[in-house]
């Protein structure tokens, strides 16, 4: 959006000065400043001298201050000049004053309905108002008058990009770029579409083109960092993103990537600081809190992870993984009521994962509420279509509190089928955990420890139950292992 706003105001400004027909006089020495031979500005007859002077004041304000400074100059200056009013509308739009921008833009277009610059202005106002009907009306008229129009094709590219039609989007961005090879928005669109379609060489080419025009362009630097990161060149990725943030310290995505690459480089403090900064920039978006929670989990800062996951579900109640993690940490704390509620929420949002109803049922059993455990597990069992599946048999065992030998044989069969190079698969490890937990709840500590030890022996586990098994394993684990081995 920053690229768009800057380029749009710049375009309005260029159009304004073109309308004033600035030119250097080369025919009269009397028209040259005595100190250095600088040419005097010649204005068109349609523009007043005061308008030309005011336009120069706007130029100075934009060069030395901000859009807000330039806009403030209009408070004490009345003009009927179309170019100045168009620029004022563009500045209002870029400053978030959409209603005021709209009022000016509509009146200007009424007086000159085929003016492409004014159609572009009205199109952008309609877009900011979320008026898709009006926006598309203006867009169709722009393309009808000028099929290669840069801003019109950029808008068409944006529409296709939002629909994830990246090839179509690229086509429009390329038309825009070829009509204006220095347009940063068109180049950025081309680069992003190549990035999304995994054409890294072409993407890198467009981002580097942007840097030739603007060496510290934050978007180009950010995406060059992403490209390096995806190729596991994390140091180079880190450096690009640092430059991007230096150029634009308000970029949420930049801090998210900085945290990611810092984490890969083992810079955990920097990763934490980057994601915390992201939460400050956008306190309502959930993703940075989720990344912080994962980092705290990795660093075994369990209480901080627990609090971060609770924030995640407040910001994004649909994020089931956070409910899973709240359940895990609540179980660790012995808060089986909160753990049960969390696992039940996770089950609602991801009903195909049998782990969640198994854990919710186990929570009821931990609370000695057998009736509720049966009621809840029964509601899940009725929805499982394959009654011969191991998922069904495992939950049935928890429901009935019997039938464990049949389940043990089924788990052993699953394990034998899934063993690779003598290693236990994650899927088999998950089932072993629920056998361990079943015996743990029933008070058979020795048998429970046997299975917990097996779960904890799995290399590169990819299931959350592994952490629960580690916490459940007897602190005197070496003695437990010797006892279990002796009994085998």
CSV table of C-alpha atoms in Angstrom, one decimal, residues 37-417:
chain,number,residue,atom,x,y,z
A,37,UNK,CA,22.0,31.4,-15.1
A,38,UNK,CA,19.0,29.3,-13.9
A,39,UNK,CA,16.1,29.2,-16.3
A,40,UNK,CA,13.0,31.0,-15.3
A,41,UNK,CA,9.8,28.9,-15.1
A,42,UNK,CA,7.4,29.7,-17.9
A,43,UNK,CA,3.7,28.9,-17.2
A,44,UNK,CA,0.8,28.3,-19.5
A,45,UNK,CA,-1.7,31.1,-20.0
A,46,UNK,CA,-4.4,28.9,-18.4
A,47,UNK,CA,-2.7,29.0,-15.0
A,48,UNK,CA,-2.4,32.0,-12.8
A,49,UNK,CA,1.0,33.0,-11.4
A,50,UNK,CA,-0.2,32.4,-7.9
A,51,UNK,CA,-1.2,28.8,-8.8
A,52,UNK,CA,2.3,28.2,-10.2
A,53,UNK,CA,3.9,29.6,-7.1
A,54,UNK,CA,1.6,27.5,-4.9
A,55,UNK,CA,2.4,24.4,-6.9
A,56,UNK,CA,6.1,25.1,-6.1
A,57,UNK,CA,5.3,25.4,-2.4
A,58,UNK,CA,3.5,22.0,-2.6
A,59,UNK,CA,6.6,20.6,-4.3
A,60,UNK,CA,8.9,21.9,-1.6
A,61,UNK,CA,6.6,20.6,1.1
A,62,UNK,CA,6.5,17.1,-0.4
A,63,UNK,CA,10.3,17.1,-0.9
A,64,UNK,CA,11.1,18.3,2.6
A,65,UNK,CA,8.2,17.4,4.8
A,66,UNK,CA,5.3,15.0,4.3
A,67,UNK,CA,2.0,14.6,2.5
A,68,UNK,CA,0.3,16.1,5.6
A,69,UNK,CA,2.5,19.2,5.4
A,70,UNK,CA,1.6,19.6,1.7
A,71,UNK,CA,-2.1,19.2,2.4
A,72,UNK,CA,-2.0,21.8,5.2
A,73,UNK,CA,-1.0,24.4,2.6
A,74,UNK,CA,-4.4,24.1,1.0
A,75,UNK,CA,-6.0,25.4,4.2
A,76,UNK,CA,-5.0,28.9,3.4
A,77,UNK,CA,-5.2,28.8,-0.4
A,78,UNK,CA,-8.3,28.8,-2.7
A,79,UNK,CA,-8.0,27.6,-6.3
A,80,UNK,CA,-10.1,26.4,-9.1
A,81,UNK,CA,-7.2,24.9,-11.0
A,82,UNK,CA,-8.1,21.3,-12.0
A,83,UNK,CA,-4.5,20.1,-11.5
A,84,UNK,CA,-4.2,21.5,-8.0
A,85,UNK,CA,-7.6,20.2,-7.0
A,86,UNK,CA,-6.7,16.8,-8.3
A,87,UNK,CA,-3.5,16.8,-6.3
A,88,UNK,CA,-5.4,17.9,-3.2
A,89,UNK,CA,-7.8,15.0,-3.7
A,90,UNK,CA,-4.9,12.6,-4.1
A,91,UNK,CA,-3.2,13.9,-0.9
A,92,UNK,CA,-6.5,13.6,1.0
A,93,UNK,CA,-6.9,10.1,-0.2
A,94,UNK,CA,-3.4,9.1,0.8
A,95,UNK,CA,-4.0,10.7,4.3
A,96,UNK,CA,-7.1,8.6,4.9
A,97,UNK,CA,-9.6,11.4,4.3
A,98,UNK,CA,-11.6,9.5,1.8
A,99,UNK,CA,-14.9,11.4,2.1
A,100,UNK,CA,-13.2,14.8,1.4
A,101,UNK,CA,-11.1,13.2,-1.5
A,102,UNK,CA,-14.3,11.8,-3.0
A,103,UNK,CA,-16.1,15.1,-3.0
A,104,UNK,CA,-13.4,16.8,-5.0
A,105,UNK,CA,-12.7,13.8,-7.4
A,106,UNK,CA,-16.4,13.4,-8.4
A,107,UNK,CA,-16.8,17.1,-9.2
A,108,UNK,CA,-13.7,17.2,-11.3
A,109,UNK,CA,-14.8,14.1,-13.3
A,110,UNK,CA,-18.2,15.6,-14.0
A,111,UNK,CA,-16.5,18.5,-15.8
A,112,UNK,CA,-14.1,16.2,-17.7
A,113,UNK,CA,-15.6,12.6,-17.9
A,114,UNK,CA,-12.9,11.2,-20.3
A,115,UNK,CA,-9.9,12.4,-18.4
A,116,UNK,CA,-7.9,9.3,-17.6
A,117,UNK,CA,-6.0,10.9,-14.7
A,118,UNK,CA,-9.4,11.8,-13.1
A,119,UNK,CA,-10.8,8.4,-13.8
A,120,UNK,CA,-7.8,6.9,-12.1
A,121,UNK,CA,-8.3,9.2,-9.1
A,122,UNK,CA,-11.9,8.3,-8.8
A,123,UNK,CA,-11.1,4.6,-9.2
A,124,UNK,CA,-8.7,4.8,-6.2
A,125,UNK,CA,-11.3,6.7,-4.1
A,126,UNK,CA,-13.9,4.0,-4.9
A,127,UNK,CA,-11.4,1.3,-4.0
A,128,UNK,CA,-10.8,3.0,-0.6
A,129,UNK,CA,-14.5,3.2,0.0
A,130,UNK,CA,-14.9,-0.6,-0.8
A,131,UNK,CA,-17.3,0.4,-3.6
A,132,UNK,CA,-16.4,-2.4,-6.1
A,133,UNK,CA,-19.2,-1.4,-8.5
A,134,UNK,CA,-18.0,2.1,-8.9
A,135,UNK,CA,-14.4,1.0,-9.0
A,136,UNK,CA,-15.0,-1.4,-11.8
A,137,UNK,CA,-17.0,1.2,-13.7
A,138,UNK,CA,-14.0,3.5,-13.7
A,139,UNK,CA,-11.6,0.7,-14.4
A,140,UNK,CA,-13.5,-0.4,-17.5
A,141,UNK,CA,-13.6,3.1,-18.8
A,142,UNK,CA,-9.9,3.6,-18.2
A,143,UNK,CA,-9.0,0.4,-20.1
A,144,UNK,CA,-11.5,1.2,-22.9
A,145,UNK,CA,-9.8,4.6,-23.4
A,146,UNK,CA,-6.2,3.3,-22.9
A,147,UNK,CA,-5.8,-0.5,-23.0
A,148,UNK,CA,-2.2,-0.3,-21.8
A,149,UNK,CA,-2.9,2.1,-19.0
A,150,UNK,CA,-0.4,1.5,-16.2
A,151,UNK,CA,-2.7,2.1,-13.2
A,152,UNK,CA,-5.6,0.3,-14.7
A,153,UNK,CA,-3.6,-2.8,-15.5
A,154,UNK,CA,-2.1,-2.7,-12.0
A,155,UNK,CA,-5.6,-2.8,-10.6
A,156,UNK,CA,-6.6,-5.7,-12.8
A,157,UNK,CA,-3.4,-7.5,-11.6
A,158,UNK,CA,-4.3,-6.8,-8.0
A,159,UNK,CA,-7.8,-8.3,-8.5
A,160,UNK,CA,-6.4,-11.5,-10.1
A,161,UNK,CA,-3.8,-11.7,-7.4
A,162,UNK,CA,-6.4,-11.6,-4.6
A,163,UNK,CA,-8.1,-14.5,-6.4
A,164,UNK,CA,-4.8,-16.3,-6.5
A,165,UNK,CA,-4.9,-16.3,-10.3
A,166,UNK,CA,-1.2,-15.5,-10.3
A,167,UNK,CA,-0.5,-16.1,-14.1
A,168,UNK,CA,-3.3,-13.7,-15.1
A,169,UNK,CA,-2.2,-11.2,-12.5
A,170,UNK,CA,1.4,-11.4,-13.9
A,171,UNK,CA,0.0,-10.7,-17.4
A,172,UNK,CA,-1.6,-7.4,-16.3
A,173,UNK,CA,1.4,-6.3,-14.2
A,174,UNK,CA,3.6,-6.9,-17.2
A,175,UNK,CA,1.4,-4.7,-19.4
A,176,UNK,CA,1.6,-2.0,-16.7
A,177,UNK,CA,5.4,-2.4,-16.4
A,178,UNK,CA,6.0,-2.3,-20.2
A,179,UNK,CA,3.9,0.9,-20.4
A,180,UNK,CA,5.9,2.4,-17.6
A,181,UNK,CA,9.2,0.6,-17.0
A,182,UNK,CA,10.0,2.7,-13.9
A,183,UNK,CA,6.7,2.1,-12.1
A,184,UNK,CA,7.5,0.5,-8.8
A,185,UNK,CA,4.1,-0.9,-8.2
A,186,UNK,CA,4.1,-2.7,-11.5
A,187,UNK,CA,7.6,-4.1,-10.9
A,188,UNK,CA,6.6,-5.2,-7.4
A,189,UNK,CA,3.5,-6.9,-8.8
A,190,UNK,CA,5.6,-8.8,-11.4
A,191,UNK,CA,8.2,-9.8,-8.8
A,192,UNK,CA,5.5,-11.1,-6.3
A,193,UNK,CA,3.7,-13.1,-9.0
A,194,UNK,CA,7.0,-14.8,-10.0
A,195,UNK,CA,7.7,-15.4,-6.3
A,196,UNK,CA,4.3,-17.0,-5.8
A,197,UNK,CA,4.8,-19.2,-8.8
A,198,UNK,CA,8.3,-20.3,-7.6
A,199,UNK,CA,10.1,-18.6,-10.5
A,200,UNK,CA,12.9,-17.3,-8.2
A,201,UNK,CA,15.2,-16.1,-10.9
A,202,UNK,CA,12.6,-13.9,-12.5
A,203,UNK,CA,11.3,-12.7,-9.1
A,204,UNK,CA,14.8,-11.7,-8.1
A,205,UNK,CA,15.3,-9.9,-11.4
A,206,UNK,CA,12.3,-7.6,-10.7
A,207,UNK,CA,13.2,-6.9,-7.1
A,208,UNK,CA,16.7,-6.0,-8.1
A,209,UNK,CA,15.2,-3.7,-10.8
A,210,UNK,CA,13.4,-1.9,-8.0
A,211,UNK,CA,16.6,-1.5,-6.0
A,212,UNK,CA,18.3,0.1,-9.0
A,213,UNK,CA,15.7,2.9,-8.8
A,214,UNK,CA,15.3,2.9,-5.1
A,215,UNK,CA,18.2,1.2,-3.4
A,216,UNK,CA,16.6,0.8,0.0
A,217,UNK,CA,13.0,0.0,-1.2
A,218,UNK,CA,11.6,-2.0,1.8
A,219,UNK,CA,9.3,-4.3,-0.2
A,220,UNK,CA,12.0,-5.3,-2.7
A,221,UNK,CA,14.5,-6.0,0.2
A,222,UNK,CA,11.9,-7.9,2.1
A,223,UNK,CA,11.1,-10.3,-0.8
A,224,UNK,CA,14.8,-10.8,-1.6
A,225,UNK,CA,15.1,-11.8,2.0
A,226,UNK,CA,12.3,-14.3,1.6
A,227,UNK,CA,13.9,-15.8,-1.5
A,228,UNK,CA,17.2,-16.2,0.4
A,229,UNK,CA,15.4,-17.7,3.4
A,230,UNK,CA,13.6,-20.3,1.2
A,231,UNK,CA,16.9,-21.4,-0.1
A,232,UNK,CA,18.1,-21.7,3.5
A,233,UNK,CA,20.6,-18.9,3.2
A,234,UNK,CA,19.5,-17.5,6.5
A,235,UNK,CA,22.3,-15.1,7.0
A,236,UNK,CA,21.7,-13.3,3.7
A,237,UNK,CA,18.0,-13.4,4.4
A,238,UNK,CA,18.5,-11.8,7.8
A,239,UNK,CA,20.6,-9.0,6.3
A,240,UNK,CA,18.0,-8.2,3.6
A,241,UNK,CA,15.2,-8.1,6.1
A,242,UNK,CA,17.2,-5.9,8.5
A,243,UNK,CA,17.7,-3.4,5.7
A,244,UNK,CA,14.0,-3.6,4.8
A,245,UNK,CA,13.1,-2.7,8.4
A,246,UNK,CA,15.6,0.1,8.6
A,247,UNK,CA,13.9,1.5,5.5
A,248,UNK,CA,10.4,0.9,6.9
A,249,UNK,CA,10.2,0.3,10.7
A,250,UNK,CA,6.4,-0.1,10.5
A,251,UNK,CA,6.3,-3.2,8.4
A,252,UNK,CA,4.7,-6.1,10.3
A,253,UNK,CA,5.7,-8.7,7.7
A,254,UNK,CA,9.3,-7.5,8.0
A,255,UNK,CA,9.4,-8.2,11.7
A,256,UNK,CA,7.8,-11.5,11.3
A,257,UNK,CA,10.5,-12.6,8.8
A,258,UNK,CA,13.2,-11.1,10.9
A,259,UNK,CA,12.0,-13.2,13.8
A,260,UNK,CA,12.0,-16.3,11.6
A,261,UNK,CA,15.5,-15.9,10.2
A,262,UNK,CA,16.8,-14.9,13.6
A,263,UNK,CA,15.4,-18.1,15.1
A,264,UNK,CA,17.1,-20.2,12.3
A,265,UNK,CA,20.4,-18.5,13.1
A,266,UNK,CA,20.0,-19.3,16.8
A,267,UNK,CA,19.4,-15.6,17.7
A,268,UNK,CA,16.5,-16.4,20.0
A,269,UNK,CA,16.6,-13.0,21.8
A,270,UNK,CA,16.4,-11.2,18.5
A,271,UNK,CA,13.6,-13.5,17.3
A,272,UNK,CA,11.6,-12.7,20.5
A,273,UNK,CA,12.2,-9.0,20.2
A,274,UNK,CA,11.1,-9.0,16.5
A,275,UNK,CA,7.9,-10.8,17.1
A,276,UNK,CA,7.1,-8.7,20.2
A,277,UNK,CA,7.6,-5.6,17.9
A,278,UNK,CA,5.1,-7.1,15.5
A,279,UNK,CA,2.5,-7.5,18.3
A,280,UNK,CA,3.0,-3.8,19.0
A,281,UNK,CA,2.5,-2.8,15.3
A,282,UNK,CA,-0.7,-4.9,15.0
A,283,UNK,CA,-1.9,-5.9,18.5
A,284,UNK,CA,-5.1,-7.5,17.1
A,285,UNK,CA,-3.5,-9.9,14.6
A,286,UNK,CA,-2.8,-13.4,16.0
A,287,UNK,CA,0.2,-14.6,14.1
A,288,UNK,CA,3.1,-12.9,16.0
A,289,UNK,CA,1.6,-14.2,19.3
A,290,UNK,CA,1.6,-17.7,17.8
A,291,UNK,CA,5.2,-17.5,16.8
A,292,UNK,CA,6.2,-16.2,20.2
A,293,UNK,CA,4.3,-19.1,21.8
A,294,UNK,CA,6.2,-21.6,19.6
A,295,UNK,CA,9.5,-19.9,20.5
A,296,UNK,CA,8.7,-20.1,24.2
A,297,UNK,CA,7.8,-23.8,23.8
A,298,UNK,CA,11.1,-24.4,22.1
A,299,UNK,CA,13.0,-22.7,24.9
A,300,UNK,CA,10.9,-24.6,27.5
A,301,UNK,CA,9.6,-21.3,28.9
A,302,UNK,CA,6.3,-23.1,29.5
A,303,UNK,CA,4.4,-20.5,31.5
A,304,UNK,CA,5.1,-17.8,28.9
A,305,UNK,CA,4.1,-20.2,26.1
A,306,UNK,CA,0.8,-20.9,27.9
A,307,UNK,CA,0.0,-17.2,28.2
A,308,UNK,CA,0.9,-16.5,24.6
A,309,UNK,CA,-1.4,-19.4,23.4
A,310,UNK,CA,-4.2,-17.9,25.4
A,311,UNK,CA,-3.7,-14.6,23.7
A,312,UNK,CA,-3.8,-16.4,20.3
A,313,UNK,CA,-7.3,-17.8,20.8
A,314,UNK,CA,-8.5,-14.4,21.9
A,315,UNK,CA,-7.2,-12.9,18.7
A,316,UNK,CA,-8.2,-15.8,16.4
A,317,UNK,CA,-10.7,-18.3,17.9
A,318,UNK,CA,-10.5,-20.5,14.8
A,319,UNK,CA,-6.8,-21.4,15.3
A,320,UNK,CA,-7.2,-24.9,16.7
A,321,UNK,CA,-3.5,-25.5,17.2
A,322,UNK,CA,-3.5,-22.9,20.0
A,323,UNK,CA,-6.3,-24.8,21.7
A,324,UNK,CA,-4.3,-27.9,21.5
A,325,UNK,CA,-1.3,-26.2,23.1
A,326,UNK,CA,-3.5,-24.7,25.8
A,327,UNK,CA,-4.7,-28.2,26.5
A,328,UNK,CA,-1.2,-29.5,26.7
A,329,UNK,CA,0.0,-26.8,29.1
A,330,UNK,CA,-3.1,-27.0,31.3
A,331,UNK,CA,-2.6,-30.8,31.5
A,332,UNK,CA,1.0,-30.2,32.6
A,333,UNK,CA,-0.3,-27.8,35.4
A,334,UNK,CA,-2.9,-30.4,36.5
A,335,UNK,CA,-5.8,-28.1,35.4
A,336,UNK,CA,-7.9,-30.8,33.8
A,337,UNK,CA,-11.0,-28.7,33.5
A,338,UNK,CA,-9.3,-26.1,31.3
A,339,UNK,CA,-7.4,-28.8,29.5
A,340,UNK,CA,-10.7,-30.6,28.7
A,341,UNK,CA,-12.3,-27.4,27.4
A,342,UNK,CA,-9.3,-26.7,25.2
A,343,UNK,CA,-9.2,-30.2,23.7
A,344,UNK,CA,-12.9,-30.1,23.1
A,345,UNK,CA,-12.6,-26.8,21.2
A,346,UNK,CA,-9.7,-28.2,19.2
A,347,UNK,CA,-11.9,-31.3,18.4
A,348,UNK,CA,-14.7,-29.0,17.1
A,349,UNK,CA,-12.3,-27.2,14.8
A,350,UNK,CA,-10.4,-30.3,13.7
A,351,UNK,CA,-12.8,-33.2,14.0
A,352,UNK,CA,-10.6,-35.7,12.1
A,353,UNK,CA,-7.9,-35.8,14.8
A,354,UNK,CA,-8.8,-38.5,17.3
A,355,UNK,CA,-6.2,-37.2,19.7
A,356,UNK,CA,-8.4,-34.4,20.9
A,357,UNK,CA,-11.5,-36.4,21.9
A,358,UNK,CA,-9.1,-39.0,23.5
A,359,UNK,CA,-7.5,-36.2,25.6
A,360,UNK,CA,-10.9,-34.7,26.5
A,361,UNK,CA,-12.1,-38.1,27.6
A,362,UNK,CA,-9.0,-38.6,29.7
A,363,UNK,CA,-9.5,-35.2,31.3
A,364,UNK,CA,-13.0,-36.3,32.5
A,365,UNK,CA,-11.5,-39.5,33.8
A,366,UNK,CA,-8.7,-37.6,35.6
A,367,UNK,CA,-11.5,-35.6,37.3
A,368,UNK,CA,-13.2,-38.9,38.3
A,369,UNK,CA,-16.2,-38.0,36.2
A,370,UNK,CA,-16.8,-41.4,34.5
A,371,UNK,CA,-20.4,-40.6,33.4
A,372,UNK,CA,-19.3,-37.4,31.5
A,373,UNK,CA,-16.4,-39.3,30.0
A,374,UNK,CA,-18.8,-41.9,28.6
A,375,UNK,CA,-21.2,-39.3,27.4
A,376,UNK,CA,-18.6,-37.3,25.6
A,377,UNK,CA,-16.7,-40.2,24.1
A,378,UNK,CA,-20.0,-41.8,23.0
A,379,UNK,CA,-20.9,-38.7,21.0
A,380,UNK,CA,-17.6,-39.0,19.2
A,381,UNK,CA,-17.8,-42.7,18.6
A,382,UNK,CA,-21.1,-42.4,16.9
A,383,UNK,CA,-19.5,-40.2,14.2
A,384,UNK,CA,-16.6,-42.6,13.4
A,385,UNK,CA,-17.8,-44.5,10.3
A,386,UNK,CA,-15.0,-47.2,10.4
A,387,UNK,CA,-15.7,-49.2,13.5
A,388,UNK,CA,-12.7,-51.5,12.7
A,389,UNK,CA,-10.2,-48.6,12.8
A,390,UNK,CA,-7.7,-48.2,15.5
A,391,UNK,CA,-9.0,-44.7,16.3
A,392,UNK,CA,-12.4,-46.2,17.1
A,393,UNK,CA,-10.9,-49.1,19.1
A,394,UNK,CA,-8.8,-46.8,21.2
A,395,UNK,CA,-11.6,-44.4,22.1
A,396,UNK,CA,-13.9,-47.4,22.7
A,397,UNK,CA,-11.4,-48.7,25.3
A,398,UNK,CA,-11.5,-45.3,27.1
A,399,UNK,CA,-15.3,-45.3,26.9
A,400,UNK,CA,-15.7,-48.9,28.2
A,401,UNK,CA,-12.7,-49.0,30.4
A,402,UNK,CA,-11.9,-52.5,29.1
A,403,UNK,CA,-10.8,-54.2,25.9
A,404,UNK,CA,-7.2,-53.2,26.3
A,405,UNK,CA,-5.7,-56.5,25.1
A,406,UNK,CA,-7.4,-56.1,21.7
A,407,UNK,CA,-6.1,-52.6,21.4
A,408,UNK,CA,-2.6,-53.6,22.5
A,409,UNK,CA,-2.5,-56.2,19.6
A,410,UNK,CA,-3.9,-53.6,17.2
A,411,UNK,CA,-1.2,-51.1,18.2
A,412,UNK,CA,1.5,-53.8,17.9
A,413,UNK,CA,0.3,-54.6,14.4
A,414,UNK,CA,0.3,-50.9,13.4
A,415,UNK,CA,3.7,-50.5,14.9
A,416,UNK,CA,5.1,-53.6,13.0
A,417,UNK,CA,3.6,-52.3,9.7
